[in-house]
Every structure is written in C-alpha cells, then in structure tokens.
Short mmCIF file of C-alpha atoms in Angstrom, two decimals:
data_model
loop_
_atom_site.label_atom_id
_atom_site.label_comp_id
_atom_site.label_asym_id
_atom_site.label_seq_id
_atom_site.Cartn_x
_atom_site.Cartn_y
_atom_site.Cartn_z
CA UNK A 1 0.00 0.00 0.00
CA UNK A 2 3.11 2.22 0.52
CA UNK A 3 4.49 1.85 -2.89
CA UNK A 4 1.13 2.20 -4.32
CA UNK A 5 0.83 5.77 -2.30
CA UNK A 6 4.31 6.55 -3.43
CA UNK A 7 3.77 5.85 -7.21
CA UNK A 8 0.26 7.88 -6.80
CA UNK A 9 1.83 10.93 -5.20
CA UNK A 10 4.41 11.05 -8.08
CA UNK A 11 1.79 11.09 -10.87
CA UNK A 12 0.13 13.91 -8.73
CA UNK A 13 2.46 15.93 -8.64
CA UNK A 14 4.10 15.53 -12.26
CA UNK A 15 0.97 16.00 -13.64
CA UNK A 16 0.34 19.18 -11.14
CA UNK A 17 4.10 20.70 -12.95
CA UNK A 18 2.04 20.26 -16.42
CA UNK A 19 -1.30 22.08 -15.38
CA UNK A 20 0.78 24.92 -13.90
CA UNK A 21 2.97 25.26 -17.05
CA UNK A 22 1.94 27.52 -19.92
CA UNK A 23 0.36 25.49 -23.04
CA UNK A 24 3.22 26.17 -25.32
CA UNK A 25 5.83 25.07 -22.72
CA UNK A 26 3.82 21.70 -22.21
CA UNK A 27 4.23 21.37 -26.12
CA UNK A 28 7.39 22.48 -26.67
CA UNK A 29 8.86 19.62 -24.22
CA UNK A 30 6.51 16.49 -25.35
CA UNK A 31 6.59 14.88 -27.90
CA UNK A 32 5.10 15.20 -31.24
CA UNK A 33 6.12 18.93 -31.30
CA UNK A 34 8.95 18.74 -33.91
CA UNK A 35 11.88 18.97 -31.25
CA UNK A 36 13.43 16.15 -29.32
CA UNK A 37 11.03 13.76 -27.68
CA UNK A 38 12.42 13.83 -23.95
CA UNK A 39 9.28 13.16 -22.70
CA UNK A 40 6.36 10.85 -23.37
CA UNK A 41 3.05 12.50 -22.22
CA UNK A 42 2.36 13.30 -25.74
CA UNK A 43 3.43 10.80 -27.86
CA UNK A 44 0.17 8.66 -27.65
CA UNK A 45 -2.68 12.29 -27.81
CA UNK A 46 -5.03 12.07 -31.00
CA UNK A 47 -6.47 15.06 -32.65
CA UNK A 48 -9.64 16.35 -31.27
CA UNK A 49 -9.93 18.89 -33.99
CA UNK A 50 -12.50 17.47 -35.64
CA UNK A 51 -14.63 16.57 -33.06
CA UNK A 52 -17.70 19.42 -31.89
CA UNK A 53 -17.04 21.14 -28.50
CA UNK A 54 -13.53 20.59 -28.36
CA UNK A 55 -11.52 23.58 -27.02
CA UNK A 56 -7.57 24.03 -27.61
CA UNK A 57 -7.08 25.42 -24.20
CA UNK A 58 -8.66 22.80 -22.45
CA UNK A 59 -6.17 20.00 -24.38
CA UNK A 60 -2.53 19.81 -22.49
CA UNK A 61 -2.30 16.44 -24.92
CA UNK A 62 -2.04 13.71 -22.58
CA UNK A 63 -4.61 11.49 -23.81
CA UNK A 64 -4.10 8.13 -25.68
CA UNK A 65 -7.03 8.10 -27.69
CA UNK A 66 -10.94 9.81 -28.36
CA UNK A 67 -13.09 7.94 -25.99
CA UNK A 68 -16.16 11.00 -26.11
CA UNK A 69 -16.31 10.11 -30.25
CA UNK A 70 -16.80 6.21 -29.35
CA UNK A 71 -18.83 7.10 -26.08
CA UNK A 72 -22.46 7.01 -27.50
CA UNK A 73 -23.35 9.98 -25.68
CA UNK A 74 -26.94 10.89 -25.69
CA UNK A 75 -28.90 14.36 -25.22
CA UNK A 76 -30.12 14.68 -21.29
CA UNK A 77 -27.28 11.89 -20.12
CA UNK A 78 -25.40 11.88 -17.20
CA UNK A 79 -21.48 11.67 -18.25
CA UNK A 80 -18.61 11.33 -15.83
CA UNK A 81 -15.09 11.82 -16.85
CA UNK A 82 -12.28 10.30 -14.85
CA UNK A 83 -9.25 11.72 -14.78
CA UNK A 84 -10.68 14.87 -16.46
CA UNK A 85 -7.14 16.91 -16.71
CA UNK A 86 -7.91 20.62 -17.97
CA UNK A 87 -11.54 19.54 -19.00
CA UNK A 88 -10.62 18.49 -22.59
CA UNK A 89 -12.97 14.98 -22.37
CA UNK A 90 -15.36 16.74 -20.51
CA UNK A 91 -15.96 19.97 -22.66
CA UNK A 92 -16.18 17.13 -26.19
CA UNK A 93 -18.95 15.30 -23.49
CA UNK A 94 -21.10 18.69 -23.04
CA UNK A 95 -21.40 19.06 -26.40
CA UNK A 96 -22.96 15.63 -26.65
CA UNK A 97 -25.20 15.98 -24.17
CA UNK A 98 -26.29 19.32 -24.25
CA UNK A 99 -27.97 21.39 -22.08
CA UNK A 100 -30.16 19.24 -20.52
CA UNK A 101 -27.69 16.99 -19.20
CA UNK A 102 -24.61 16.90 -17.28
CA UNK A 103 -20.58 16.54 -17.16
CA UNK A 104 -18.96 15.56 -13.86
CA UNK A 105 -15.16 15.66 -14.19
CA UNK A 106 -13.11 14.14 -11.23
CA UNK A 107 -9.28 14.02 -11.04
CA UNK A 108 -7.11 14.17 -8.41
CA UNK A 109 -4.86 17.03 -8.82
CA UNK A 110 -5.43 20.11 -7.53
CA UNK A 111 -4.00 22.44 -10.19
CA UNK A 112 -5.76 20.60 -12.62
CA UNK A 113 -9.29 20.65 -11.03
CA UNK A 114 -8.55 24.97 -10.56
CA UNK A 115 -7.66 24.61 -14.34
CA UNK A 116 -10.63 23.47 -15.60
CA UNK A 117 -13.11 25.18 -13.25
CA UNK A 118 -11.33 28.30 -14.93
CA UNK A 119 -12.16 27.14 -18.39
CA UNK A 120 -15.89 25.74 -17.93
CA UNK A 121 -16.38 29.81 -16.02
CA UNK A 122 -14.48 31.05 -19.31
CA UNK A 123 -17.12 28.95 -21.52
CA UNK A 124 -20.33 29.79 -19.37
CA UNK A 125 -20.83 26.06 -18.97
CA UNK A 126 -22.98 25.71 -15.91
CA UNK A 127 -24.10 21.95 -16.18
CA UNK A 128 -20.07 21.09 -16.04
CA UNK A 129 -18.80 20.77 -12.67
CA UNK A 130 -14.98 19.09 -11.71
CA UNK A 131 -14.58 17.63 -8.25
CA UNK A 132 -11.61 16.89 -6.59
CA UNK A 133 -11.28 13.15 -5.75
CA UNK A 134 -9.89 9.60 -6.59
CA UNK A 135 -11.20 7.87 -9.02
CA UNK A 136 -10.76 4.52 -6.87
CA UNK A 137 -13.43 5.80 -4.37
CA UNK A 138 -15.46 8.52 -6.21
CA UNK A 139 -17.19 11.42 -4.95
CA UNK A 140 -20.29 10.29 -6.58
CA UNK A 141 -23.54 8.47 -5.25
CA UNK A 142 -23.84 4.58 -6.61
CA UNK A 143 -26.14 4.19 -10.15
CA UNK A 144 -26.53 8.03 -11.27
CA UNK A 145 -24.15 8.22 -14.58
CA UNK A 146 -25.24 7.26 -18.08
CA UNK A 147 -21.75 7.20 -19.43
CA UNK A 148 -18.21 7.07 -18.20
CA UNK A 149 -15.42 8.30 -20.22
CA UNK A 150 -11.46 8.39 -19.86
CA UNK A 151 -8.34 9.34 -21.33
CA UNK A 152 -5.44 7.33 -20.42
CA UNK A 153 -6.13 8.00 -16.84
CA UNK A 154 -6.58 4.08 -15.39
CA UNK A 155 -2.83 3.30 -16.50
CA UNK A 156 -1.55 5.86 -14.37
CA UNK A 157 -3.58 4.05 -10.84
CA UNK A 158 -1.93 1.73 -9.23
CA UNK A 159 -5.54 -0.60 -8.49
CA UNK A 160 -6.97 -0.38 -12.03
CA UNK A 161 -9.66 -3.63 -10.45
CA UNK A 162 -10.79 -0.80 -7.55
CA UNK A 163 -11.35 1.32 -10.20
CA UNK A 164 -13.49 -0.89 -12.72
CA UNK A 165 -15.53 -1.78 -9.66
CA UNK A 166 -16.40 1.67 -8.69
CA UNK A 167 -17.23 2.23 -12.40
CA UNK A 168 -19.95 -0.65 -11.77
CA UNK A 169 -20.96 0.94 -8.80
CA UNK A 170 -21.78 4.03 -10.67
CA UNK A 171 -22.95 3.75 -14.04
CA UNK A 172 -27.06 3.06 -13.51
CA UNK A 173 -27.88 0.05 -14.80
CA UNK A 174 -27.78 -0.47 -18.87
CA UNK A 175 -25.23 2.93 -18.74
CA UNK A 176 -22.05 1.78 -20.13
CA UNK A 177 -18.59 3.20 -20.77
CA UNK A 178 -16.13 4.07 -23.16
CA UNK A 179 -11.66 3.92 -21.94
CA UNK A 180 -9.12 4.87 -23.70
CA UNK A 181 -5.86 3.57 -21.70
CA UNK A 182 -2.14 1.68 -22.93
CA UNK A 183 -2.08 -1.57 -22.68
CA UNK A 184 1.29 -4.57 -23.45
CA UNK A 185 1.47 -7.72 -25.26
CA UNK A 186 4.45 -8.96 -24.20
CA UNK A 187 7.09 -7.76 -21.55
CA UNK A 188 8.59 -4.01 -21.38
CA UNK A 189 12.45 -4.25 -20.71
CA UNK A 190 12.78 -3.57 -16.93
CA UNK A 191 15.03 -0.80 -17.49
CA UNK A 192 11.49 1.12 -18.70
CA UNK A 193 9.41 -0.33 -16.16
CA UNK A 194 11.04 0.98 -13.33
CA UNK A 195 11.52 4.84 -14.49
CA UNK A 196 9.21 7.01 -12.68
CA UNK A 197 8.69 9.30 -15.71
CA UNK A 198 7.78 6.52 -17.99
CA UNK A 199 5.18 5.79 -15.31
CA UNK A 200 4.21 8.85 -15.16
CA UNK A 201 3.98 9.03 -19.29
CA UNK A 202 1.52 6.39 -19.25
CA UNK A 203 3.97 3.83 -20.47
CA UNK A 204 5.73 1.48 -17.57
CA UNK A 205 2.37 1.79 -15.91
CA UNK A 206 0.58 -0.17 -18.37
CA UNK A 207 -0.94 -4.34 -17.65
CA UNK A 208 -1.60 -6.51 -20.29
CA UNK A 209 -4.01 -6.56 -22.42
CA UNK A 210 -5.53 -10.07 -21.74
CA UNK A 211 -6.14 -9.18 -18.02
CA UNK A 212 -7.15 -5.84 -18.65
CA UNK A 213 -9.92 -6.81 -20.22
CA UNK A 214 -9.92 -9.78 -17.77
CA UNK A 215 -10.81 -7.06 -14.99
CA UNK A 216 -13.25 -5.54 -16.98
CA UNK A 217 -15.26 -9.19 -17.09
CA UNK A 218 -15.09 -9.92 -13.75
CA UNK A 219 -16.37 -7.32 -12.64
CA UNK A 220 -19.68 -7.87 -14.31
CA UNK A 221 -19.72 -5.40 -17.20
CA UNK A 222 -20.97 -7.43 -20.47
CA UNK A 223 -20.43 -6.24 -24.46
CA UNK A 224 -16.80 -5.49 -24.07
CA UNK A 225 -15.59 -4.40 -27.34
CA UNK A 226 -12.54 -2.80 -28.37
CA UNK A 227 -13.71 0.21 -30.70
CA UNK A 228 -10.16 0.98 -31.93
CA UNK A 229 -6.59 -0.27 -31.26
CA UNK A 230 -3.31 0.84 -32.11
CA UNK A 231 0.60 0.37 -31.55
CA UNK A 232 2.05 3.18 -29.73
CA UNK A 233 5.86 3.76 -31.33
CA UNK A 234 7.86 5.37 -28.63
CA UNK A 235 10.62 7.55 -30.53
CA UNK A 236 14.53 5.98 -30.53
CA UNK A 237 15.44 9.45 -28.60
CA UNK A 238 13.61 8.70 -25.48
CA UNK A 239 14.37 5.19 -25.38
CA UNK A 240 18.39 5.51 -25.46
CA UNK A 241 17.58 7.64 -22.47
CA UNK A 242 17.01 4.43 -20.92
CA UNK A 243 18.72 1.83 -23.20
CA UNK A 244 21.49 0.31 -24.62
CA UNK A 245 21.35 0.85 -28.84
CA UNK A 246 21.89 -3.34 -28.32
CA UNK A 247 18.86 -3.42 -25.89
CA UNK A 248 16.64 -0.60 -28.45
CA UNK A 249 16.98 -3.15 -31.06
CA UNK A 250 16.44 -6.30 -29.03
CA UNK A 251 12.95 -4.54 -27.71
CA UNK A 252 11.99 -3.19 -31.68
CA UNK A 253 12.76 -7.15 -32.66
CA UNK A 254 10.63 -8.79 -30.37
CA UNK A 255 7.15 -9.58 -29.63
CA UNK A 256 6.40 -6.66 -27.25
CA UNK A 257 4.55 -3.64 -27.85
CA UNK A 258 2.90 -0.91 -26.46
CA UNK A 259 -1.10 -0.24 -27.64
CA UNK A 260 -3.45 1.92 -27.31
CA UNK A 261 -6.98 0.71 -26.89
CA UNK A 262 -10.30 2.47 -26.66
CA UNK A 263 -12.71 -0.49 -25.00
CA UNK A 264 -16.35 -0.60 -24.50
CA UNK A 265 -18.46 -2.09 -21.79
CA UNK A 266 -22.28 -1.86 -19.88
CA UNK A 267 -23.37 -2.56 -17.03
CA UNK A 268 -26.45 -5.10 -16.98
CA UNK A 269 -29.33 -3.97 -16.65
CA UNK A 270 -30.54 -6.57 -14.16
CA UNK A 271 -28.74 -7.87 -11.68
CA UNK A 272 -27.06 -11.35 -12.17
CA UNK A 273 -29.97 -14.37 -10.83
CA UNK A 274 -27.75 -15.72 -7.93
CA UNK A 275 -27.59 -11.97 -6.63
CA UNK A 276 -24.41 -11.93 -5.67
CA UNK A 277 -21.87 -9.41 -6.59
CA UNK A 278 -19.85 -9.47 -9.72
CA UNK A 279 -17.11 -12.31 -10.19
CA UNK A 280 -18.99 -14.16 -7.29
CA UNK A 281 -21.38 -16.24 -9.61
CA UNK A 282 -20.16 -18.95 -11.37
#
C-alpha cells in the first residue's frame, strides 16, 4: 500500500508541474512537437480537432485516444469523466449531451481541477462541474451516470480492479462506458518499467491486455468491445535515455509492444440471478 501511495503521489504531482505550465511550454517539451522527444506524455494524444465542442485550451495532450467520439453519448445523459485533466474529455462530453444533461469531471490534482473550473467559467458552462477526488473511491452516489469516459487515466492508478468496480458501482444500470488507456502484449524491458517518468507518461504503468480486459469481465460489465486499437511507437530518442542501442533493437525485434486501446463495456441492466456481486457467480 506504501508503494502504491508513493507511485500515486508522483503522478500527482508531475501531472500538477504540467497544469501549472503555460500550453506552449507543455508542447514544446513532449513529444510530437517537432523537437526532441524527452518526454512521453504526448506521444500517444489524438487530434480532437474534428470533433464538436472541443476547445484548444482545455487540451494539455495527454490522452491516448478519443473515448467522447466512441462514447455514444446521448442528449439529457449523465457523463462522468475520470481523470478529467484541464476539462478536454469533458468539454467534447457537453457538447454531446447538451444542455439538458450533465458533465462531472473528477481528477485528483489540484491544479488541474482549478484549471478546468477556470475554463468551464471562461465557456459559461454551468451543467459542467470538476470535483476533486480519486477515481478509486469517487465522490459520486452509486447508479446516477449514463456514461463514463477516460483518457489514459486508469494506466496511471496503481488498483486499475478498484477502479473498474467503482465504475460498476456508478454507471445506472444499462449505462455503459467508453476507456481509452495503454495496454502490453508482451514484456517491457525492466530498465522502462522501473523509471518514474515513464510511469508517469503512461507507459511502464501499463498491464496486459488479456487481463485488462480480464478485470473488466469480472467485474460484471458485459459487451466489451474494443472500438479501436493501435501500436504506440515510442521515438529511438527517449528510449536511449534508458537503453542500450543493443537493448533498443532487441525490444523493436521482439514480440512486445505498447497499444493503445479504446474499449467498451455496460453494465447489466438486471442484476445477475444468484444476486451476488460481480465475479462471485459462477
């Protein structure tokens, strides 16, 4: 439990460092922008451009994928977005819903949370709130969301099972949700695993793929699908920060990888006949 406070204080505060940092900073020193890649936050983002509601000021580029386009939303629902950063996810969701629903952001940093209360105020968005909390224990009452949405958020905690099971506890039944997160087939070197920054980048944090979606099952969420899926190249310039040019060649020649996946789940909308809770029944 030590290690796992540890390894969540560290992603607090790294991730606190980017929300206090000017956007063009944040760009300028991840990857993607044209420069050296000595850092990793932004090597697996997407481009939101094209998709209604977004807001450039809101995006710091840390995402993995586009959950809100896979995410079904419907006018009037309910969305929560976990790990909601500067309010990127969450501002996409608003626009989906409209104005007769609702956008609860939670993530656990501070400086982030101030950072996107500042932009929803900026955008008049008054059915968008952002509460402080951990999205292993939620600051949310049990069956009230329609849709959950995140960003490569779940890599980054320590207990990704606590966290699937409090996404059961509060999607209403038949509500569903919609991850993007990194995921492994195969084994990382350990010389990536154990560098806090990768962790914090989304990368060393990552479980594989088989039980990730494993978790997701036993936990009692049916119609898993995985909407989109692809391999995440990290760039030769932040892996020799790390690695031997023998051991970068070794990793690009085997079986591992790195993926990004955006996967799809609901929750039932009974409960299961023998009543018990999820991954009790046979």
């Amino acid at each position: 439990m030590e290690n796992q406070n540890e390894l969540k204080e560290m992603v607090r505060q790294k991730y606190a460092e980017i929300a206090l940092q000017d956007k063009e900073i944040n760009q300028s020193s991840c990857c993607g922008s044209g420069c050296c890649s000595d850092e990793v936050y932004n090597i697996m983002s997407e481009d939101y451009d094209q998709l209604a509601g977004y807001n450039p000021d809101a995006d710091l580029g840390l995402g993995c994928g586009l959950p809100t386009k896979f995410a079904k939303i419907r006018k009037g629902d309910l969305v929560i977005d976990l790990g909601s950063g500067a309010g990127n996810d969450a501002f996409v969701a608003r626009h989906e819903t409209g104005e007769t629903g609702k956008v609860i952001g939670i993530d656990f940093t501070p400086a982030m949370i101030q950072k996107a209360r500042s932009n929803a105020e900026l955008r008049g968005l008054n059915n968008v709130e952002f509460r402080e909390g951990d999205i292993e224990k939620m600051p949310v009452t049990s069956n009230v969301a329609d849709v959950i949405v995140s960003n490569c958020v779940l890599n980054l905690v320590p207990d990704k099972n606590a966290v699937f099971k409090e996404i059961f506890r509060v999607l209403k039944p038949g509500g569903h949700f919609s991850i993007s997160d990194i995921v492994l087939q195969g084994n990382l070197p350990v010389k990536i695993q154990n560098v806090a920054e990768m962790y914090a980048g989304c990368v060393s944090g990552a479980i594989q793929k088989q039980v990730y979606l494993e978790l997701i099952n036993t936990n009692g969420f049916v119609n898993i699908t995985l909407q989109k899926e692809k391999e995440i190249i990290v760039p030769d310039d932040i892996l020799k920060n790390y690695l031997s040019e023998n051991e970068i060649n070794e990793f690009k020649n085997s079986a591992s990888g790195i993926y990004s996946i955006t996967v799809y789940a609901e929750k039932p909308v009974a409960e299961r006949e023998c009543g018990c809770a999820p991954g009790c029944c046979n």
